[in-house]
Amino acid sequence: MPNFANNPDRTSWLHVGKSSDFPIQNIPFGVFLTRDDIITIGTRIGDTAIDLGALHQLGYFKDIPLTDDIFLQDSLNDFIADGRKTWRLVRNRIAEIFDKNDTSLKHNTKHKEIVLFRLDEIEMQLPVHIGDYTDFYASIEHATNVGTMFRGKENALMPNWLHMPVGYHGRSSSIIPSGIPIHRPQGQTLPADSDTPIFGPSKLVDFELEMAFITTDANDLGEPIPIDEVEDYIFGLVLFNDWSARDIQKWEYVPLGPFLGKNFASTISPWIVTLDALEPFRVESPKPKKKQLPYLQYKGKKSFDINLEVAIRPKGHKETTVCKSNFKHMYWNMAQQLAHHTVNGCPVNSGDMMGSGTISGPTPDSYGSMLELTWRGENPIKMKDGSERKFINDHDTVIMRGFCKNDDVRIGFGEVSTQLLPVFKPHRKN
Ligand code: MN
């Protein structure tokens, strides 16, 4: 199935700003509430949201084998389950409809009124019903930094780290889209020089700069997926902020790994950018430092050149960029992660989400968490408003952005922006 939606020469009859993340070559997928309070699956070109449910009802996808209600749903799971051939047919068709030379919709005022929305008329929802969520620990810089802080330089990487993409099963119930504020979590922490824990608000709330990929139905119970086939089961990617409470995490993580320090919230950008749209931005992964087992060996370019940045905006002030990193730094790529995840026969389903792990680069300004950027708070970051940050303060908004860019086209993810509110106060009945 050709992927001609990526044609860099195409322009749209919809307005697209020069620095837009969403040119006609992107065609991401999301779920939104319309001005009439109807939930629908849609895409976006420039700053126009497009109701794919309405487009389908009006007959614009009649040559593609789709069920009538495929886009009239509150999640993309069924569409994703239709598989790569269908994703391509639909992206290609959308590219045609919005091509500046195509007049079918361009000259139909009535249809345009039904299918096109300004961004302020819609409310983005979670794009998928996330059945299962796994988070990896796949950046060698991040694992080395954290390991150095907790165990010293000599023992920074655990003995297994260079042999497998380490991961854990997270919780999908607390994954929410950009724009919804979260509360500072409470929990058990162990004060310095004490052997007795206390209960209270986390003092060390942090972000983790990650990306997450969303899968389609991949395998049956017991069936591993070979590494040269796994990319067929990756639908696309979002920006992922894996909020973390470092003090809770430090006390609880032995011996079973992350728990309440991680599962109070993770936030994602609402538009899923397809793996197809990212094709022009493939790059080599970092060279393995140790020979990897055959099931983890791959051919070709499996990493993607995606510029990433994190900013913190104190309430009422301008934002300060605190980190610039890149998805290409990941030591273990998505193909290796999915091959490893299924090698024991664990089934992966449509709508599952796989976090990359914190994406730290090689330089101190590219570290993907406050834990590393401030080195446990030893080197606070100076903000534009004159204040300092060791970790995230109440009322701060953390914003992550990501985009790919070459001479022809810029494909971006928009942003995931989340405000941290103080500890939740229950409403008391009188
Ligand atoms: Mn994480």
Short mmCIF file of C-alpha atoms and ligand atoms in Angstrom, two decimals:
data_model
loop_
_atom_site.label_atom_id
_atom_site.label_comp_id
_atom_site.label_asym_id
_atom_site.label_seq_id
_atom_site.Cartn_x
_atom_site.Cartn_y
_atom_site.Cartn_z
CA MET A 1 0.00 0.00 0.00
CA PRO A 2 1.72 3.24 -1.10
CA ASN A 3 1.98 5.98 1.47
CA PHE A 4 1.49 9.03 -0.73
CA ALA A 5 0.04 11.12 2.11
CA ASN A 6 3.68 11.97 2.90
CA ASN A 7 4.29 13.71 -0.46
CA PRO A 8 6.24 16.81 0.65
CA ASP A 9 5.13 18.85 -2.40
CA ARG A 10 1.45 18.75 -1.52
CA THR A 11 -0.20 21.85 -0.05
CA SER A 12 -3.68 22.17 1.39
CA TRP A 13 -6.56 24.53 0.71
CA LEU A 14 -6.79 24.85 4.49
CA HIS A 15 -4.49 27.47 5.99
CA VAL A 16 -1.31 26.05 7.55
CA GLY A 17 1.08 28.44 9.33
CA LYS A 18 4.76 28.17 8.49
CA SER A 19 5.79 26.76 11.85
CA SER A 20 2.71 24.58 12.27
CA ASP A 21 3.21 21.04 13.61
CA PHE A 22 0.26 19.91 11.49
CA PRO A 23 0.85 20.37 7.75
CA ILE A 24 -1.13 18.18 5.33
CA GLN A 25 1.73 15.63 5.51
CA ASN A 26 1.04 14.94 9.20
CA ILE A 27 -2.63 13.84 9.38
CA PRO A 28 -2.66 12.68 13.00
CA PHE A 29 -5.64 11.02 14.68
CA GLY A 30 -7.48 12.08 17.81
CA VAL A 31 -10.85 12.09 19.55
CA PHE A 32 -12.75 15.26 20.35
CA LEU A 33 -16.03 16.70 21.55
CA THR A 34 -17.57 19.01 18.94
CA ARG A 35 -19.38 22.31 19.57
CA ASP A 36 -22.61 20.27 19.54
CA ASP A 37 -21.23 18.01 22.30
CA ILE A 38 -20.87 15.06 19.94
CA ILE A 39 -17.84 12.83 20.41
CA THR A 40 -16.03 11.93 17.20
CA ILE A 41 -12.75 10.77 15.76
CA GLY A 42 -10.91 13.45 13.88
CA THR A 43 -7.74 14.76 12.35
CA ARG A 44 -6.12 18.16 12.16
CA ILE A 45 -4.58 20.30 9.43
CA GLY A 46 -3.06 23.60 10.59
CA ASP A 47 -5.43 24.95 13.23
CA THR A 48 -8.50 23.28 11.76
CA ALA A 49 -9.95 20.14 13.32
CA ILE A 50 -11.72 17.78 10.93
CA ASP A 51 -14.62 15.55 11.95
CA LEU A 52 -13.91 12.20 10.28
CA GLY A 53 -17.22 10.74 11.47
CA ALA A 54 -19.10 13.42 9.54
CA LEU A 55 -16.83 13.12 6.49
CA HIS A 56 -17.49 9.38 6.40
CA GLN A 57 -21.28 9.87 6.74
CA LEU A 58 -21.13 12.34 3.83
CA GLY A 59 -19.53 9.65 1.66
CA TYR A 60 -15.94 10.88 1.41
CA PHE A 61 -14.48 7.47 2.31
CA LYS A 62 -16.86 5.38 0.18
CA ASP A 63 -14.07 3.58 -1.70
CA ILE A 64 -12.46 2.34 1.52
CA PRO A 65 -13.82 -0.73 3.33
CA LEU A 66 -14.80 0.83 6.67
CA THR A 67 -17.73 0.06 8.95
CA ASP A 68 -20.33 2.86 9.07
CA ASP A 69 -19.59 3.81 12.67
CA ILE A 70 -15.80 3.41 12.64
CA PHE A 71 -15.23 7.14 13.32
CA LEU A 72 -18.37 7.70 15.43
CA GLN A 73 -16.71 6.34 18.53
CA ASP A 74 -15.14 7.64 21.70
CA SER A 75 -11.82 5.92 21.02
CA LEU A 76 -9.59 4.96 18.10
CA ASN A 77 -9.24 1.33 19.23
CA ASP A 78 -11.46 -0.20 16.52
CA PHE A 79 -9.92 1.91 13.76
CA ILE A 80 -6.42 1.00 14.96
CA ALA A 81 -7.44 -2.69 15.02
CA ASP A 82 -8.27 -2.42 11.29
CA GLY A 83 -4.53 -2.45 10.63
CA ARG A 84 -1.87 -0.60 8.69
CA LYS A 85 -3.46 -1.03 5.24
CA THR A 86 -6.61 0.79 6.39
CA TRP A 87 -4.64 3.52 8.22
CA ARG A 88 -2.78 4.20 4.97
CA LEU A 89 -5.91 4.22 2.80
CA VAL A 90 -7.55 6.72 5.15
CA ARG A 91 -4.50 9.01 5.46
CA ASN A 92 -4.05 8.94 1.68
CA ARG A 93 -7.72 9.79 1.14
CA ILE A 94 -7.61 12.68 3.65
CA ALA A 95 -4.52 14.03 1.85
CA GLU A 96 -6.52 13.98 -1.42
CA ILE A 97 -9.63 15.66 0.00
CA PHE A 98 -7.62 18.55 1.46
CA ASP A 99 -5.15 18.90 -1.45
CA LYS A 100 -5.38 22.43 -2.82
CA ASN A 101 -6.30 21.06 -6.27
CA ASP A 102 -9.18 18.92 -5.02
CA THR A 103 -12.53 20.72 -5.09
CA SER A 104 -14.88 18.02 -3.78
CA LEU A 105 -15.06 19.45 -0.26
CA LYS A 106 -13.30 22.77 -0.89
CA HIS A 107 -16.26 23.99 -2.98
CA ASN A 108 -19.00 22.46 -0.83
CA THR A 109 -19.84 25.16 1.74
CA LYS A 110 -22.54 23.08 3.40
CA HIS A 111 -20.27 20.09 3.99
CA LYS A 112 -17.46 22.32 5.22
CA GLU A 113 -19.79 23.77 7.86
CA ILE A 114 -20.43 20.26 9.12
CA VAL A 115 -16.92 18.82 9.18
CA LEU A 116 -14.54 21.71 9.97
CA PHE A 117 -13.98 23.16 13.45
CA ARG A 118 -11.80 25.84 14.96
CA LEU A 119 -9.67 24.47 17.78
CA ASP A 120 -11.53 26.61 20.33
CA GLU A 121 -14.79 24.87 19.36
CA ILE A 122 -13.59 21.41 20.32
CA GLU A 123 -12.33 19.64 23.42
CA MET A 124 -9.69 16.98 22.94
CA GLN A 125 -10.23 13.63 24.71
CA LEU A 126 -8.01 10.61 25.32
CA PRO A 127 -7.45 9.20 21.81
CA VAL A 128 -7.56 5.54 22.83
CA HIS A 129 -9.04 3.40 25.54
CA ILE A 130 -5.74 2.27 27.02
CA GLY A 131 -6.05 -1.38 27.98
CA ASP A 132 -2.53 -1.90 29.22
CA TYR A 133 0.34 0.49 29.80
CA THR A 134 4.01 -0.45 30.03
CA ASP A 135 6.87 1.93 30.78
CA PHE A 136 10.43 1.24 29.73
CA TYR A 137 13.74 2.54 31.07
CA ALA A 138 15.51 2.73 27.74
CA SER A 139 17.78 5.80 27.74
CA ILE A 140 21.33 4.92 28.71
CA GLU A 141 22.01 8.49 29.80
CA HIS A 142 18.96 8.51 32.09
CA ALA A 143 19.70 5.07 33.56
CA THR A 144 23.33 6.07 34.11
CA ASN A 145 22.45 9.40 35.73
CA VAL A 146 19.88 7.89 38.09
CA GLY A 147 22.13 4.90 38.83
CA THR A 148 25.05 7.21 39.63
CA MET A 149 22.94 9.22 42.07
CA PHE A 150 21.60 6.18 43.90
CA ARG A 151 24.44 3.64 43.65
CA GLY A 152 27.57 5.53 42.59
CA LYS A 153 29.35 5.77 39.25
CA GLU A 154 30.84 2.27 39.32
CA ASN A 155 27.48 0.52 39.73
CA ALA A 156 25.36 2.99 37.75
CA LEU A 157 23.97 0.46 35.24
CA MET A 158 22.53 -2.76 36.66
CA PRO A 159 24.02 -5.95 35.14
CA ASN A 160 20.90 -6.62 33.04
CA TRP A 161 20.62 -3.14 31.52
CA LEU A 162 22.82 -3.58 28.44
CA HIS A 163 21.12 -6.91 27.64
CA MET A 164 17.41 -6.02 27.56
CA PRO A 165 15.01 -3.08 27.48
CA VAL A 166 14.07 -2.95 31.17
CA GLY A 167 10.43 -2.09 31.85
CA TYR A 168 7.51 -2.38 34.25
CA HIS A 169 3.74 -2.60 33.97
CA GLY A 170 2.09 0.68 34.87
CA ARG A 171 -1.47 1.73 35.44
CA SER A 172 -3.64 3.03 32.59
CA SER A 173 -6.44 4.49 34.77
CA SER A 174 -4.45 7.64 35.56
CA ILE A 175 -3.30 8.46 32.00
CA ILE A 176 -5.06 11.67 30.96
CA PRO A 177 -4.85 14.08 28.03
CA SER A 178 -3.11 17.44 27.99
CA GLY A 179 -4.89 20.33 29.72
CA ILE A 180 -6.32 18.56 32.78
CA PRO A 181 -4.65 19.69 36.03
CA ILE A 182 -3.38 17.11 38.50
CA HIS A 183 -2.85 17.21 42.27
CA ARG A 184 0.36 16.81 44.19
CA PRO A 185 0.25 13.23 45.52
CA GLN A 186 0.56 12.23 49.16
CA GLY A 187 2.26 9.13 50.39
CA GLN A 188 4.91 7.51 52.54
CA THR A 189 8.41 8.89 52.44
CA LEU A 190 11.48 8.23 54.56
CA PRO A 191 13.03 11.42 55.97
CA ALA A 192 16.84 11.70 55.74
CA ASP A 193 18.59 10.12 58.75
CA SER A 194 15.45 8.30 59.86
CA ASP A 195 14.32 4.69 59.74
CA THR A 196 10.64 5.50 60.21
CA PRO A 197 8.49 6.75 57.33
CA ILE A 198 6.14 9.70 57.51
CA PHE A 199 2.93 10.40 55.58
CA GLY A 200 2.34 13.65 53.71
CA PRO A 201 2.54 15.52 50.43
CA SER A 202 5.40 14.53 48.14
CA LYS A 203 8.09 17.19 48.27
CA LEU A 204 9.84 16.00 45.11
CA VAL A 205 7.28 16.00 42.28
CA ASP A 206 9.02 15.64 38.93
CA PHE A 207 8.27 15.22 35.24
CA GLU A 208 9.72 12.55 32.98
CA LEU A 209 10.13 13.55 29.33
CA GLU A 210 8.98 10.52 27.37
CA MET A 211 7.25 9.49 24.18
CA ALA A 212 4.77 6.65 24.06
CA PHE A 213 3.77 4.42 21.15
CA ILE A 214 0.32 2.98 20.66
CA THR A 215 -0.08 -0.54 19.31
CA THR A 216 -2.67 -2.47 17.33
CA ASP A 217 -3.69 -6.08 18.00
CA ALA A 218 -0.37 -7.81 17.60
CA ASN A 219 -0.32 -11.44 18.74
CA ASP A 220 -2.13 -14.24 20.49
CA LEU A 221 -1.20 -15.54 23.92
CA GLY A 222 2.04 -17.48 23.61
CA GLU A 223 3.08 -16.00 20.27
CA PRO A 224 6.23 -13.85 20.11
CA ILE A 225 6.54 -11.21 17.36
CA PRO A 226 9.87 -11.27 15.47
CA ILE A 227 11.73 -7.98 15.57
CA ASP A 228 11.56 -7.49 11.79
CA GLU A 229 7.73 -7.54 11.99
CA VAL A 230 7.03 -5.52 15.14
CA GLU A 231 6.78 -2.11 13.45
CA ASP A 232 3.67 -3.34 11.58
CA TYR A 233 1.93 -3.24 14.95
CA ILE A 234 2.89 0.30 15.94
CA PHE A 235 0.13 2.78 15.03
CA GLY A 236 1.76 5.99 16.18
CA LEU A 237 3.25 8.10 18.94
CA VAL A 238 2.34 10.80 21.46
CA LEU A 239 4.30 12.97 23.88
CA PHE A 240 4.19 11.46 27.35
CA ASN A 241 4.84 13.13 30.70
CA ASP A 242 5.31 10.36 33.25
CA TRP A 243 4.78 12.39 36.43
CA SER A 244 6.87 11.01 39.27
CA ALA A 245 7.11 11.60 43.02
CA ARG A 246 10.79 10.94 43.69
CA ASP A 247 10.57 10.73 47.49
CA ILE A 248 7.67 8.25 47.40
CA GLN A 249 9.43 6.29 44.63
CA LYS A 250 12.71 6.06 46.53
CA TRP A 251 11.13 4.55 49.66
CA GLU A 252 8.69 2.15 47.96
CA TYR A 253 10.54 0.76 44.94
CA VAL A 254 12.36 -2.15 46.58
CA PRO A 255 12.01 -4.94 45.53
CA LEU A 256 9.11 -4.79 43.03
CA GLY A 257 9.72 -1.45 41.32
CA PRO A 258 7.66 1.70 40.76
CA PHE A 259 4.18 1.93 42.31
CA LEU A 260 2.42 4.94 43.92
CA GLY A 261 5.26 7.32 43.11
CA LYS A 262 4.37 6.85 39.45
CA ASN A 263 0.71 5.97 39.02
CA PHE A 264 -0.93 9.17 40.32
CA ALA A 265 -0.83 10.67 36.80
CA SER A 266 0.74 10.49 33.37
CA THR A 267 -0.28 12.97 30.70
CA ILE A 268 -0.22 12.70 26.91
CA SER A 269 -0.52 14.94 23.87
CA PRO A 270 -3.94 14.27 22.32
CA TRP A 271 -3.03 13.80 18.62
CA ILE A 272 -1.46 10.46 17.69
CA VAL A 273 1.13 11.04 14.97
CA THR A 274 1.33 7.89 12.87
CA LEU A 275 4.54 5.93 12.39
CA ASP A 276 3.86 6.39 8.65
CA ALA A 277 4.05 10.19 8.99
CA LEU A 278 7.41 9.85 10.76
CA GLU A 279 8.98 7.74 7.98
CA PRO A 280 11.16 10.60 6.59
CA PHE A 281 12.78 11.04 10.00
CA ARG A 282 14.27 7.58 10.55
CA VAL A 283 17.85 7.55 11.88
CA GLU A 284 20.32 4.99 13.19
CA SER A 285 20.03 4.00 16.85
CA PRO A 286 23.03 4.35 19.19
CA LYS A 287 25.55 1.55 18.61
CA PRO A 288 25.15 -1.33 21.10
CA LYS A 289 27.87 -1.36 23.75
CA LYS A 290 27.45 -5.12 24.26
CA LYS A 291 26.42 -7.81 21.82
CA GLN A 292 22.65 -8.25 22.01
CA LEU A 293 20.77 -11.54 21.85
CA PRO A 294 19.50 -12.47 18.38
CA TYR A 295 15.83 -11.69 19.13
CA LEU A 296 16.86 -8.07 19.83
CA GLN A 297 19.05 -7.64 16.74
CA TYR A 298 17.56 -5.61 13.91
CA LYS A 299 18.42 -4.28 10.46
CA GLY A 300 17.93 -0.72 9.24
CA LYS A 301 17.04 2.53 10.91
CA LYS A 302 14.72 2.03 13.86
CA SER A 303 15.10 5.35 15.67
CA PHE A 304 13.42 8.66 14.87
CA ASP A 305 14.85 12.18 14.92
CA ILE A 306 12.25 13.96 17.07
CA ASN A 307 13.27 17.21 18.79
CA LEU A 308 11.87 17.41 22.30
CA GLU A 309 11.70 20.19 24.84
CA VAL A 310 10.28 20.85 28.27
CA ALA A 311 9.24 24.20 29.72
CA ILE A 312 7.96 25.17 33.17
CA ARG A 313 5.46 28.01 33.48
CA PRO A 314 4.99 29.40 37.01
CA LYS A 315 1.48 30.72 37.61
CA GLY A 316 1.14 34.21 36.13
CA HIS A 317 4.61 34.22 34.58
CA LYS A 318 6.34 33.39 31.31
CA GLU A 319 7.58 29.86 30.72
CA THR A 320 11.25 28.88 30.96
CA THR A 321 12.64 26.10 28.77
CA VAL A 322 14.50 23.70 31.05
CA CYS A 323 15.39 20.81 28.72
CA LYS A 324 16.07 20.11 25.06
CA SER A 325 16.45 16.46 24.11
CA ASN A 326 15.80 14.14 21.18
CA PHE A 327 13.99 10.81 20.81
CA LYS A 328 16.93 9.47 18.76
CA HIS A 329 19.04 9.17 21.93
CA MET A 330 17.09 6.11 23.10
CA TYR A 331 19.50 3.19 23.47
CA TRP A 332 16.72 0.61 23.10
CA ASN A 333 14.38 1.51 20.20
CA MET A 334 10.64 0.82 19.90
CA ALA A 335 11.17 -2.28 17.74
CA GLN A 336 13.41 -3.81 20.40
CA GLN A 337 10.96 -2.88 23.12
CA LEU A 338 8.00 -4.54 21.39
CA ALA A 339 10.03 -7.63 20.39
CA HIS A 340 11.18 -7.99 24.00
CA HIS A 341 7.68 -7.36 25.38
CA THR A 342 6.19 -10.21 23.32
CA VAL A 343 9.11 -12.68 23.35
CA ASN A 344 7.52 -14.59 26.24
CA GLY A 345 4.15 -14.68 24.49
CA CYS A 346 2.53 -11.74 26.29
CA PRO A 347 -0.34 -10.49 24.10
CA VAL A 348 -0.38 -6.85 23.00
CA ASN A 349 -3.73 -5.30 22.04
CA SER A 350 -5.13 -2.39 20.10
CA GLY A 351 -4.81 0.76 22.18
CA ASP A 352 -2.01 -0.45 24.44
CA MET A 353 0.50 2.25 25.32
CA MET A 354 4.26 1.81 25.73
CA GLY A 355 6.23 4.61 27.38
CA SER A 356 9.81 5.00 26.22
CA GLY A 357 11.26 5.87 29.59
CA THR A 358 12.82 9.25 30.33
CA ILE A 359 14.62 10.54 27.23
CA SER A 360 17.85 12.09 28.44
CA GLY A 361 20.52 13.15 25.98
CA PRO A 362 24.30 13.27 26.49
CA THR A 363 24.54 16.90 27.68
CA PRO A 364 23.32 18.29 31.05
CA ASP A 365 20.76 20.56 29.31
CA SER A 366 19.24 17.51 27.60
CA TYR A 367 18.38 15.55 30.74
CA GLY A 368 14.70 14.58 30.74
CA SER A 369 13.79 15.05 34.42
CA MET A 370 14.34 17.61 37.19
CA LEU A 371 16.03 14.85 39.21
CA GLU A 372 18.83 14.87 36.64
CA LEU A 373 18.68 18.52 35.52
CA THR A 374 19.18 19.77 39.10
CA TRP A 375 21.11 16.65 40.16
CA ARG A 376 18.75 15.78 43.06
CA GLY A 377 18.19 19.44 43.74
CA GLU A 378 21.88 20.30 44.23
CA ASN A 379 21.91 22.70 41.24
CA PRO A 380 18.57 24.55 41.12
CA ILE A 381 17.40 25.95 37.78
CA LYS A 382 17.01 29.70 37.51
CA MET A 383 13.64 30.69 36.03
CA LYS A 384 12.86 33.76 33.92
CA ASP A 385 10.76 35.23 36.74
CA GLY A 386 13.77 35.11 39.07
CA SER A 387 12.57 32.12 41.10
CA GLU A 388 14.43 28.82 41.34
CA ARG A 389 13.27 25.26 40.85
CA LYS A 390 14.67 22.03 42.24
CA PHE A 391 11.50 20.11 41.43
CA ILE A 392 7.95 21.18 40.41
CA ASN A 393 6.10 23.71 42.60
CA ASP A 394 2.37 23.91 43.20
CA HIS A 395 0.60 25.82 40.38
CA ASP A 396 3.50 25.29 37.92
CA THR A 397 2.51 24.13 34.45
CA VAL A 398 4.85 21.66 32.73
CA ILE A 399 4.76 21.80 28.94
CA MET A 400 6.38 19.27 26.61
CA ARG A 401 6.69 19.79 22.88
CA GLY A 402 8.06 17.66 20.06
CA PHE A 403 8.63 18.02 16.34
CA CYS A 404 10.60 16.61 13.40
CA LYS A 405 11.99 18.88 10.72
CA ASN A 406 13.89 18.46 7.47
CA ASP A 407 14.27 20.71 4.40
CA ASP A 408 10.81 19.73 3.12
CA VAL A 409 8.47 19.42 6.02
CA ARG A 410 7.89 19.84 9.75
CA ILE A 411 5.85 17.13 11.48
CA GLY A 412 5.00 17.86 15.10
CA PHE A 413 3.08 16.56 18.06
CA GLY A 414 1.73 19.82 19.46
CA GLU A 415 2.13 19.77 23.21
CA VAL A 416 1.23 18.13 26.47
CA SER A 417 0.63 20.80 29.07
CA THR A 418 -0.34 19.99 32.67
CA GLN A 419 -0.67 22.14 35.77
CA LEU A 420 0.28 20.76 39.18
CA LEU A 421 -2.25 21.78 41.83
CA PRO A 422 -1.73 21.48 45.61
CA VAL A 423 -2.71 18.30 47.45
CA PHE A 424 -6.35 17.29 46.90
CA LYS A 425 -8.71 18.57 49.59
CA PRO A 426 -11.84 16.44 49.98
CA HIS A 427 -15.16 18.29 49.93
CA ARG A 428 -16.71 17.99 53.39
CA LYS A 429 -20.44 17.53 53.82
CA ASN A 430 -21.98 19.90 56.40
MN MN B 1 8.79 6.73 33.28
#
